[in-house]
Coordinates of C-alpha atoms in Angstrom, one line a residue:
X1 CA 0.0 0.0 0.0
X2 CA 1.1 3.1 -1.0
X3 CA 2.3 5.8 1.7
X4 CA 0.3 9.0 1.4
X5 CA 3.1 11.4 2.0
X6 CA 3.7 15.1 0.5
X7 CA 0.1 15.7 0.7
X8 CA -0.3 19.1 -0.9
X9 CA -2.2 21.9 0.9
X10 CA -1.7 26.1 0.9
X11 CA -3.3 27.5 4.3
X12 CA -3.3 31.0 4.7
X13 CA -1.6 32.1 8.3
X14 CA -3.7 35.0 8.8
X15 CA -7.2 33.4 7.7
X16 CA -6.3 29.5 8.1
X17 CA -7.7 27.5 10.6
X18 CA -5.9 27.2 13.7
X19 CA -3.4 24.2 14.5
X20 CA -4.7 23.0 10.7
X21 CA -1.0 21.8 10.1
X22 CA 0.2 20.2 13.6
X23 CA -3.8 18.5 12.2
X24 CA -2.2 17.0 9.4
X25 CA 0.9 15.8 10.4
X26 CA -0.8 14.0 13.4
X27 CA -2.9 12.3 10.2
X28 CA 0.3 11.4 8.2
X29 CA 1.8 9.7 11.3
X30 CA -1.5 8.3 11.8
X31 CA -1.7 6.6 8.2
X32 CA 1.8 6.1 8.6
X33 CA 1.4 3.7 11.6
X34 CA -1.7 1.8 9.6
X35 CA 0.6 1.5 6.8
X36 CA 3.1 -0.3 8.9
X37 CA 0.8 -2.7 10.4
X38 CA -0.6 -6.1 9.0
X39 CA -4.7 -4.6 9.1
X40 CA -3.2 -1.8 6.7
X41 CA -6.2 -3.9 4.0
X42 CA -8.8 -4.1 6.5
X43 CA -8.1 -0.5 7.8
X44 CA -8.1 1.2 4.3
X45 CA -11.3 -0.9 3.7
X46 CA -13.3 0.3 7.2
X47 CA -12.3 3.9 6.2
X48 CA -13.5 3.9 2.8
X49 CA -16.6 2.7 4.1
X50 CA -17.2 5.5 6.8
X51 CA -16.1 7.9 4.8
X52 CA -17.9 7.1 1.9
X53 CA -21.6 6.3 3.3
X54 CA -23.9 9.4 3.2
X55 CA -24.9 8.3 7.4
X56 CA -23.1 6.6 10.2
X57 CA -23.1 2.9 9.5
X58 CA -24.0 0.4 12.4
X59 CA -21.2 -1.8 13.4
X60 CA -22.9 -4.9 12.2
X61 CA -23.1 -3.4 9.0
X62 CA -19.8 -2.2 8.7
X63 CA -18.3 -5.9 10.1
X64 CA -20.8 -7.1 6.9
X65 CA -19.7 -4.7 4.5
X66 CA -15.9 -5.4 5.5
X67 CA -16.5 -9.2 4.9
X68 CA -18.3 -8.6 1.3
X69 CA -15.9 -6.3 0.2
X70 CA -12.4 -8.1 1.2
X71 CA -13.1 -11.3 3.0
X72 CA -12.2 -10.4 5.6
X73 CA -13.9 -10.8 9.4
X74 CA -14.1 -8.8 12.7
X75 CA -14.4 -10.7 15.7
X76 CA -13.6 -9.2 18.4
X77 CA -15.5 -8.4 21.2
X78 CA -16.9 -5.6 21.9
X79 CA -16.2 -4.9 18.0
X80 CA -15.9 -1.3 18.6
X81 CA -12.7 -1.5 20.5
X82 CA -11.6 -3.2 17.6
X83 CA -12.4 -0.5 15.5
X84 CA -10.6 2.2 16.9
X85 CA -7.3 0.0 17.5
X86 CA -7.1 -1.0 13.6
X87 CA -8.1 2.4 12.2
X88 CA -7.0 4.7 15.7
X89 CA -8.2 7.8 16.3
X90 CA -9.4 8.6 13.0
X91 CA -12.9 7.0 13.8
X92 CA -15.3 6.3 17.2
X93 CA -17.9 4.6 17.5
X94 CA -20.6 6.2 19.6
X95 CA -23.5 4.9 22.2
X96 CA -25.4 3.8 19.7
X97 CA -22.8 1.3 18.0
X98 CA -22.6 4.0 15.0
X99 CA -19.2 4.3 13.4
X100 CA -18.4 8.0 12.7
X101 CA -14.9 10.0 11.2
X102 CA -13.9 11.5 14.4
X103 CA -13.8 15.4 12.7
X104 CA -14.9 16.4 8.6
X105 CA -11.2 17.9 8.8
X106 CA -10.1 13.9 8.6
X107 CA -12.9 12.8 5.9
X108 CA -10.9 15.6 4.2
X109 CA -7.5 14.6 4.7
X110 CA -8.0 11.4 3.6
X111 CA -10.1 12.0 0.1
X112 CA -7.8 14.5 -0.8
X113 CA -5.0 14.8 -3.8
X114 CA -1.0 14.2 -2.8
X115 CA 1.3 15.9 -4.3
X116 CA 1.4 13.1 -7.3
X117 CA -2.2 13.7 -7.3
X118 CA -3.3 10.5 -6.1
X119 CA -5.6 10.4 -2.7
X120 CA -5.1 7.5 0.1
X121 CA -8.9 7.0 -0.7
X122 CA -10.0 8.1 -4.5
X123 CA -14.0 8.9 -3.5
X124 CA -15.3 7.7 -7.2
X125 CA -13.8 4.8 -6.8
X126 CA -14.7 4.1 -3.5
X127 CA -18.7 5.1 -4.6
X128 CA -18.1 2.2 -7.3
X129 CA -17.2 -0.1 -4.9
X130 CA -19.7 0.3 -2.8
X131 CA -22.1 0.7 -5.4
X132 CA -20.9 -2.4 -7.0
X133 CA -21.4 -4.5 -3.7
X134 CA -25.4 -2.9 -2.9
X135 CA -26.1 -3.8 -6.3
X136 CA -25.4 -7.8 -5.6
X137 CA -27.4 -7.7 -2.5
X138 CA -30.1 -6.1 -4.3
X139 CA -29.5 -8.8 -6.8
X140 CA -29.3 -11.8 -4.8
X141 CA -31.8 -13.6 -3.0
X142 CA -32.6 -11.4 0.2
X143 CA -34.6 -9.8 -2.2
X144 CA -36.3 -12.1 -4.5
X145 CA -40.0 -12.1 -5.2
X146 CA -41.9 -14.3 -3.0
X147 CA -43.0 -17.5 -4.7
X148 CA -46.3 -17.5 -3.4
X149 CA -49.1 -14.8 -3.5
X150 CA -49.6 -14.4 -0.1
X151 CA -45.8 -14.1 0.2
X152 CA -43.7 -10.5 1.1
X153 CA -40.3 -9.8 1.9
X154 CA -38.7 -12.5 3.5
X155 CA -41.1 -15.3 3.3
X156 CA -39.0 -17.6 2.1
X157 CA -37.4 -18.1 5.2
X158 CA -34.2 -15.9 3.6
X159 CA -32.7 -14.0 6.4
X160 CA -32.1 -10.3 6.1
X161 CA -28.6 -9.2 6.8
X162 CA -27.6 -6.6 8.4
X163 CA -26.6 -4.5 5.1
X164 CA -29.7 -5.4 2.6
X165 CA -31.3 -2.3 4.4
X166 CA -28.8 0.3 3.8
X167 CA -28.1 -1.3 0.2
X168 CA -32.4 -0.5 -0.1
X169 CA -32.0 3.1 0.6
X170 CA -28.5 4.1 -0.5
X171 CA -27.3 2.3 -3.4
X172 CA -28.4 5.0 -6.0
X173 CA -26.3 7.6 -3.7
X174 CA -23.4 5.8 -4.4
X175 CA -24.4 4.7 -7.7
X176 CA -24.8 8.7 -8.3
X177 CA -20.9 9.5 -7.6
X178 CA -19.0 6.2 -9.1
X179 CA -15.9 6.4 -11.0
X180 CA -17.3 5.6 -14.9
X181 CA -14.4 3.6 -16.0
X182 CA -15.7 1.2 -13.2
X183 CA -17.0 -2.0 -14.6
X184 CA -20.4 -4.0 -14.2
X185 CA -22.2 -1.3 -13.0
X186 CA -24.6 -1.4 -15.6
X187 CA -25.3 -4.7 -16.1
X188 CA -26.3 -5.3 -12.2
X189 CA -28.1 -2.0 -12.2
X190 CA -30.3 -3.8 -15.1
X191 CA -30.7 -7.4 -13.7
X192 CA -31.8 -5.7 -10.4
X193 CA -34.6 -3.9 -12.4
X194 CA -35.5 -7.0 -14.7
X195 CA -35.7 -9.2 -11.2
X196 CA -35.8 -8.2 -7.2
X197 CA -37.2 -4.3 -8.3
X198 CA -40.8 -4.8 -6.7
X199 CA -38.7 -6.6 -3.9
X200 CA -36.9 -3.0 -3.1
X201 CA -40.0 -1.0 -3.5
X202 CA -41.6 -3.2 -0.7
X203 CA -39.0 -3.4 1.9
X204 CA -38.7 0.9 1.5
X205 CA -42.8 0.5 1.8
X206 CA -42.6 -1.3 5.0
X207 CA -40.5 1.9 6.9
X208 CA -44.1 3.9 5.7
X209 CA -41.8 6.5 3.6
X210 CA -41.8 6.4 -0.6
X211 CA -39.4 8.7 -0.5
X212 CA -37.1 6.3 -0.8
X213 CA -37.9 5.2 -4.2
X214 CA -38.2 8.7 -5.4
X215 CA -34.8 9.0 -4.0
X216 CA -33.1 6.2 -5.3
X217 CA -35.1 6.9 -9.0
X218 CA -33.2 10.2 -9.0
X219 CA -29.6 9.2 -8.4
X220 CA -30.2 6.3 -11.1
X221 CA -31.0 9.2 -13.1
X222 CA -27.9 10.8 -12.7
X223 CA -25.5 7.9 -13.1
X224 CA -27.3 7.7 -16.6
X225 CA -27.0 11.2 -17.6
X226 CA -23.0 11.0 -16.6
X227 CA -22.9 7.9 -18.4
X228 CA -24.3 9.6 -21.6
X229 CA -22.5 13.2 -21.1
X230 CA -19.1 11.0 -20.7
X231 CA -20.0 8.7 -24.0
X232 CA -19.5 5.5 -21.8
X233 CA -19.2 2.5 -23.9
X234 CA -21.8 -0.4 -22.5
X235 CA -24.9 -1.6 -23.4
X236 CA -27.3 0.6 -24.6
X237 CA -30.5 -1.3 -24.2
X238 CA -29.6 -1.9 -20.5
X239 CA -29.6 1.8 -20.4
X240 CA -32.6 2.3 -21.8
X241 CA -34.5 0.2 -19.7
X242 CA -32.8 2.0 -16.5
X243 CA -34.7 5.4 -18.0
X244 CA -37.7 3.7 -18.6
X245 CA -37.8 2.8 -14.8
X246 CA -36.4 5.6 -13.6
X247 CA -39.8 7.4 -15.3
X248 CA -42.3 4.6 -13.7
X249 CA -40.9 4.4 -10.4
X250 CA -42.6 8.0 -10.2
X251 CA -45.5 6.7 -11.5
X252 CA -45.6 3.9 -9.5
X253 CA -45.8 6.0 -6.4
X254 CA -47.8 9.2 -7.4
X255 CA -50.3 6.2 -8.9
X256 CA -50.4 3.8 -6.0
X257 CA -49.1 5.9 -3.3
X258 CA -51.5 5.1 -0.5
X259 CA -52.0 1.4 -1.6
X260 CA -48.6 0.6 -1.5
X261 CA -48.4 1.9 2.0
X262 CA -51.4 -0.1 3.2
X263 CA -50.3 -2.8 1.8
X264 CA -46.6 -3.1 0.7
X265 CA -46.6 -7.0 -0.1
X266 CA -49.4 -6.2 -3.5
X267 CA -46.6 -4.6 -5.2
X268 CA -45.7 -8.5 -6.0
X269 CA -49.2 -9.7 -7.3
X270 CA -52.0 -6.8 -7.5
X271 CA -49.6 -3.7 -8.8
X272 CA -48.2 -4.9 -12.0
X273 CA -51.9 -6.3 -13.3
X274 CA -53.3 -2.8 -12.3
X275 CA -50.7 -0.9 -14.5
X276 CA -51.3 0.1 -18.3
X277 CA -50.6 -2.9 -20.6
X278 CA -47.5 -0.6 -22.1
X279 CA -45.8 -0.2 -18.5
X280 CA -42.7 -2.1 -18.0
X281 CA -43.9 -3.2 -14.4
X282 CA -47.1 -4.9 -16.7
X283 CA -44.8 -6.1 -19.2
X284 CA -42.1 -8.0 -16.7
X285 CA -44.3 -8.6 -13.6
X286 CA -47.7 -8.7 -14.7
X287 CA -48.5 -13.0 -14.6
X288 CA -51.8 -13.9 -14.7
X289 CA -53.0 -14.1 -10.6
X290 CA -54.7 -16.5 -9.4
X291 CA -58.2 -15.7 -8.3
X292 CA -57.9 -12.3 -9.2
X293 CA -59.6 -11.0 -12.1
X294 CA -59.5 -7.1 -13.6
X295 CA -62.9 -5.5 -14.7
X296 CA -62.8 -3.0 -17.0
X297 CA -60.5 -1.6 -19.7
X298 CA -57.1 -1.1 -18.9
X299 CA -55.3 2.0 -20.4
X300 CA -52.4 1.2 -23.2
X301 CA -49.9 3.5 -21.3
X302 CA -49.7 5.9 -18.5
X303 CA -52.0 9.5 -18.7
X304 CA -49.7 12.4 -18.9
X305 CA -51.8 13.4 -16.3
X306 CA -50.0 12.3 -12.6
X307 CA -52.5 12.7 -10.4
X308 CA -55.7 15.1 -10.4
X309 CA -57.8 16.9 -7.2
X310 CA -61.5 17.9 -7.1
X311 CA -63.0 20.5 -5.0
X312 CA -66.7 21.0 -4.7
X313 CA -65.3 25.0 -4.3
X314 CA -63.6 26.6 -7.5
X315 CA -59.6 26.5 -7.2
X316 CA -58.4 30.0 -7.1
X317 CA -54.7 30.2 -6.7
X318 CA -51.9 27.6 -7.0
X319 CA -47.6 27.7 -5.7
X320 CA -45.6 24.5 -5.0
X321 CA -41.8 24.2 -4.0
X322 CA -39.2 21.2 -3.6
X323 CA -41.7 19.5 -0.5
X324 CA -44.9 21.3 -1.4
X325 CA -47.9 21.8 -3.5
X326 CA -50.6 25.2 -2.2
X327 CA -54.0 25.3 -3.4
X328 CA -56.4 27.9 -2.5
X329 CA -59.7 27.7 -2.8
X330 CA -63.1 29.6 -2.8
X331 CA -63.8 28.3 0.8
X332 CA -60.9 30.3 1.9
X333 CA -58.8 27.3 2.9
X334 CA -55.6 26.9 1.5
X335 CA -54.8 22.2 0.5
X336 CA -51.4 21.2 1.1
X337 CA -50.5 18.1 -0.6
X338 CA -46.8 16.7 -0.6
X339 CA -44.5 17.6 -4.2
X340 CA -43.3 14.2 -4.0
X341 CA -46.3 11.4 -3.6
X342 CA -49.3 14.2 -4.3
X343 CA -51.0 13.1 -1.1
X344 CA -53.0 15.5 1.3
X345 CA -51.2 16.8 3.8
X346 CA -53.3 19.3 6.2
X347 CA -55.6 22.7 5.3
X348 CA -55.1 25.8 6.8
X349 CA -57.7 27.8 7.8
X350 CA -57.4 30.7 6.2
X351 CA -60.2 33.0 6.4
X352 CA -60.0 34.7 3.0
X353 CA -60.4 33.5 -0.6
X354 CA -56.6 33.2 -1.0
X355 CA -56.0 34.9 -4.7
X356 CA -52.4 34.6 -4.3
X357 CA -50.0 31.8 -2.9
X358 CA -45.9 32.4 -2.7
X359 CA -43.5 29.7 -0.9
X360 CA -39.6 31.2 -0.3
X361 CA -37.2 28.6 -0.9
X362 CA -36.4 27.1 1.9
X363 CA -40.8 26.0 1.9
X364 CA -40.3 27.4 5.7
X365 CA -42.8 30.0 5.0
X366 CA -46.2 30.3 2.9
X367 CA -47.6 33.5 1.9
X368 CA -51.5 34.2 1.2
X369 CA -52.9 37.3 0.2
X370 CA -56.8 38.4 -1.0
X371 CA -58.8 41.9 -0.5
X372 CA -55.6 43.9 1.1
X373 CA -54.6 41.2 3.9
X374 CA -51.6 39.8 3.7
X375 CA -51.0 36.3 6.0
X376 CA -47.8 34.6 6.5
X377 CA -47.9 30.9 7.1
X378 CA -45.8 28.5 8.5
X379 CA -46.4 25.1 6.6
X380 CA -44.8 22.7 8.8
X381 CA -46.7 24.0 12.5
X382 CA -49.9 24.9 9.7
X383 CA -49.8 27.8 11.8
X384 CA -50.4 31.5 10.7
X385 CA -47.1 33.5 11.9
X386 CA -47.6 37.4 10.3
X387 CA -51.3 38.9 9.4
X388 CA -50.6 42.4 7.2
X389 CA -53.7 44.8 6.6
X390 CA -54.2 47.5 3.9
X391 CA -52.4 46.4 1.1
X392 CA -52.0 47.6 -2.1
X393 CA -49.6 45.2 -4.1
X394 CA -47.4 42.9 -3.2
X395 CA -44.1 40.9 -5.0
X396 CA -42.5 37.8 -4.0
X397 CA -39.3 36.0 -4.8
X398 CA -37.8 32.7 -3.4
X399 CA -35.5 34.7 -1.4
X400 CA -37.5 38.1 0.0
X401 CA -41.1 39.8 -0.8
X402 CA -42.1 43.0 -0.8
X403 CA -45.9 44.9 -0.5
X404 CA -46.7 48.2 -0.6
X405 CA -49.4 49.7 2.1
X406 CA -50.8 53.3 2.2
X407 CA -48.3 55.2 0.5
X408 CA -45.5 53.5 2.1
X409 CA -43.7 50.1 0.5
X410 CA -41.1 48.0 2.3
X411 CA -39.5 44.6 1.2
X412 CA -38.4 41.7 3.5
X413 CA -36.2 38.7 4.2
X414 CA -38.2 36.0 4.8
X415 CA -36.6 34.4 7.7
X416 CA -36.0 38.1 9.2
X417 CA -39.5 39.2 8.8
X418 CA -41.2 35.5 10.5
X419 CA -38.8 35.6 13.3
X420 CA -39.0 39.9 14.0
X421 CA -41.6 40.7 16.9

């Protein structure tokens, strides 16, 4: 293994951070002594691990992870004292057996160039490592489709290990920020999503949170558009049927949303016969079920349309952000339903026909305004936070808004204004 000596680095004595170089000698002799000892393998391997995994990993998982990745096994006991001798100060593991870098000025340290410009940990590759080992969990048979129709996740009798979860919810995030001359990728990115998808989209069912999917749709997304934007060599057909997915896992959850959480184990037999006869869930997953039986005409493909509300009142003003969709109605309520899944959220109150609707961009604050009054709300409490009278017109941006009253105008941070007395 390859010393990571003359790491380059410029600090600024006047602006620098304090004791930033005694920081990084005390790294190199560190790395140095890991280097020199016979877990210098199994270190390197825990680190990239920690370092590369967007939340703490359990020790289990990590002692799982270790063994898929090298062969290798921690034994031990406890485990975390075995932890911290192999990798020394450079990670803890807290009260809740999570392993954590000890400071971000060590994540740093270690991803970042030497002079010869290579890091002690390359973060690409690391992400296509990981990536590469999610991706055969979510290919092998913790996550198989049941054989039976009564069947869900795990009733097979396969155990769950302590990884397949994290693989679930994270293996797009590392997918997202592999190195693209990394092999394979593609190929078990495609047999995942010919085979154990509806598996994955059951297990992230069963925490009672889609975002998940919507999640792990987008950073499939982004691998593919790297791919493209870098002219990748691979099979294009596999990629192809990685964008068709990434399009219906959206479907899939603004669609069936609230039966999916009711019910997570239908995604195996009731979902795909209740999809259009063009979908690809239809087309892979949709076998004839036994005792079931579909009345009615089944669209060819999915509606442009992803999902549609009625209101006995007229709709009178509509705004949405990243988490949020605002509809105000004749009633003078104001609907919140969730940017993500469409689903209700909560009404507020409001009193006035709301004729206009702004979120800022943080969707902290909600702004209403009919007939000269102004109300400020605050969507996550659904409580009302600023009422305005006697206005004459008003201007909003994501980051500040502005009114004019009387004769007088004044414009307004957001955050500033809510929180002012």
């Amino acid at each position: 293994m390859a010393r990571p000596g003359g790491f380059s680095r410029v600090i600024d004595v006047e602006t620098g951070p304090q004791g930033a170089l005694e920081t990084d000698e005390s790294h190199l002799h560190t790395i140095d002594s890991i280097i020199d000892s016979p877990n210098a393998e199994l270190a390197k391997c825990i680190l990239t691990w920690v370092v590369s995994a967007p939340r703490p990993l359990a020790v289990d998982e990590l002692t799982e992870a270790v063994s898929l990745d090298i062969g290798q096994t921690l034994t031990s006991s406890p485990l975390s004292q075995q932890l911290e001798r192999i990798t020394g100060p450079l990670i803890v593991v807290d009260g809740q057996s999570r392993v954590r870098i000890t400071h971000e000025t060590t994540s740093a340290f270690l991803t970042q160039p030497r002079i010869d410009g290579v890091s002690w940990i390359d973060r690409p590759t690391a992400h296509a490592r990981v990536a590469e080992l999610c991706l055969e969990i979510l290919c092998g048979d913790q996550f198989a489709p049941p054989k039976h129709q009564r069947g869900g996740v795990n009733s097979d009798n396969t155990p769950a290990s302590p990884l397949s979860i994290y693989a679930a919810a994270h293996f797009s995030h590392h997918l997202a920020r592999s190195s693209l001359t990394a092999n394979g990728h593609m190929s078990l990115l495609d047999k995942f999503l010919r085979t154990n998808v509806l598996t994955w989209i059951e297990k992230l069912a069963q925490s009672g949170d889609l975002s998940g999917l919507l999640e792990g749709a987008r950073g499939i997304e982004t691998y593919l558009t790297q791919r493209n934007n870098c002219h990748t060599v691979g099979d294009e057909a596999q990629a192809e049927t990685a964008r068709v997915w990434v399009t219906e896992i959206h479907r899939l959850v603004a669609v069936f949303h609230s039966a999916i959480l009711a019910m997570p184990s239908s995604v195996h037999f009731l979902l795909p016969q209740l999809c259009p006869r063009g979908s690809i869930t239809r087309k892979l997953f949709g076998t004839p079920t036994e005792g079931l039986r579909i009345v009615g005409q089944l669209d060819e493909d999915w509606d442009d349309r992803l999902t549609c509300y009625l209101f006995p009142e007229r709709a009178l003003s509509v705004t949405c952000c990243e988490h949020l969709v605002a509809i105000g109605v004749s009633n003078s309520n104001i609907h919140l339903y969730s940017a993500k899944t469409f689903e209700f959220v909560a009404a507020l109150p409001n009193g006035r026909r709301p004729g206009f609707l702004a979120f800022d961009s943080t969707s902290s604050f909600l702004v209403s305004c009919d007939l000269g009054i102004l109300e400020l709300w605050d969507p996550c409490s659904y409580s009302l936070r600023k009422l305005i009278g006697c206005l004459v017109g008003l201007e909003a941006s994501k980051d500040d808004w502005g009114y004019r009253a009387g004769t007088g105008s004044r414009r307004h941070h957001w955050q500033r204004f809510c929180t002012s007395t």
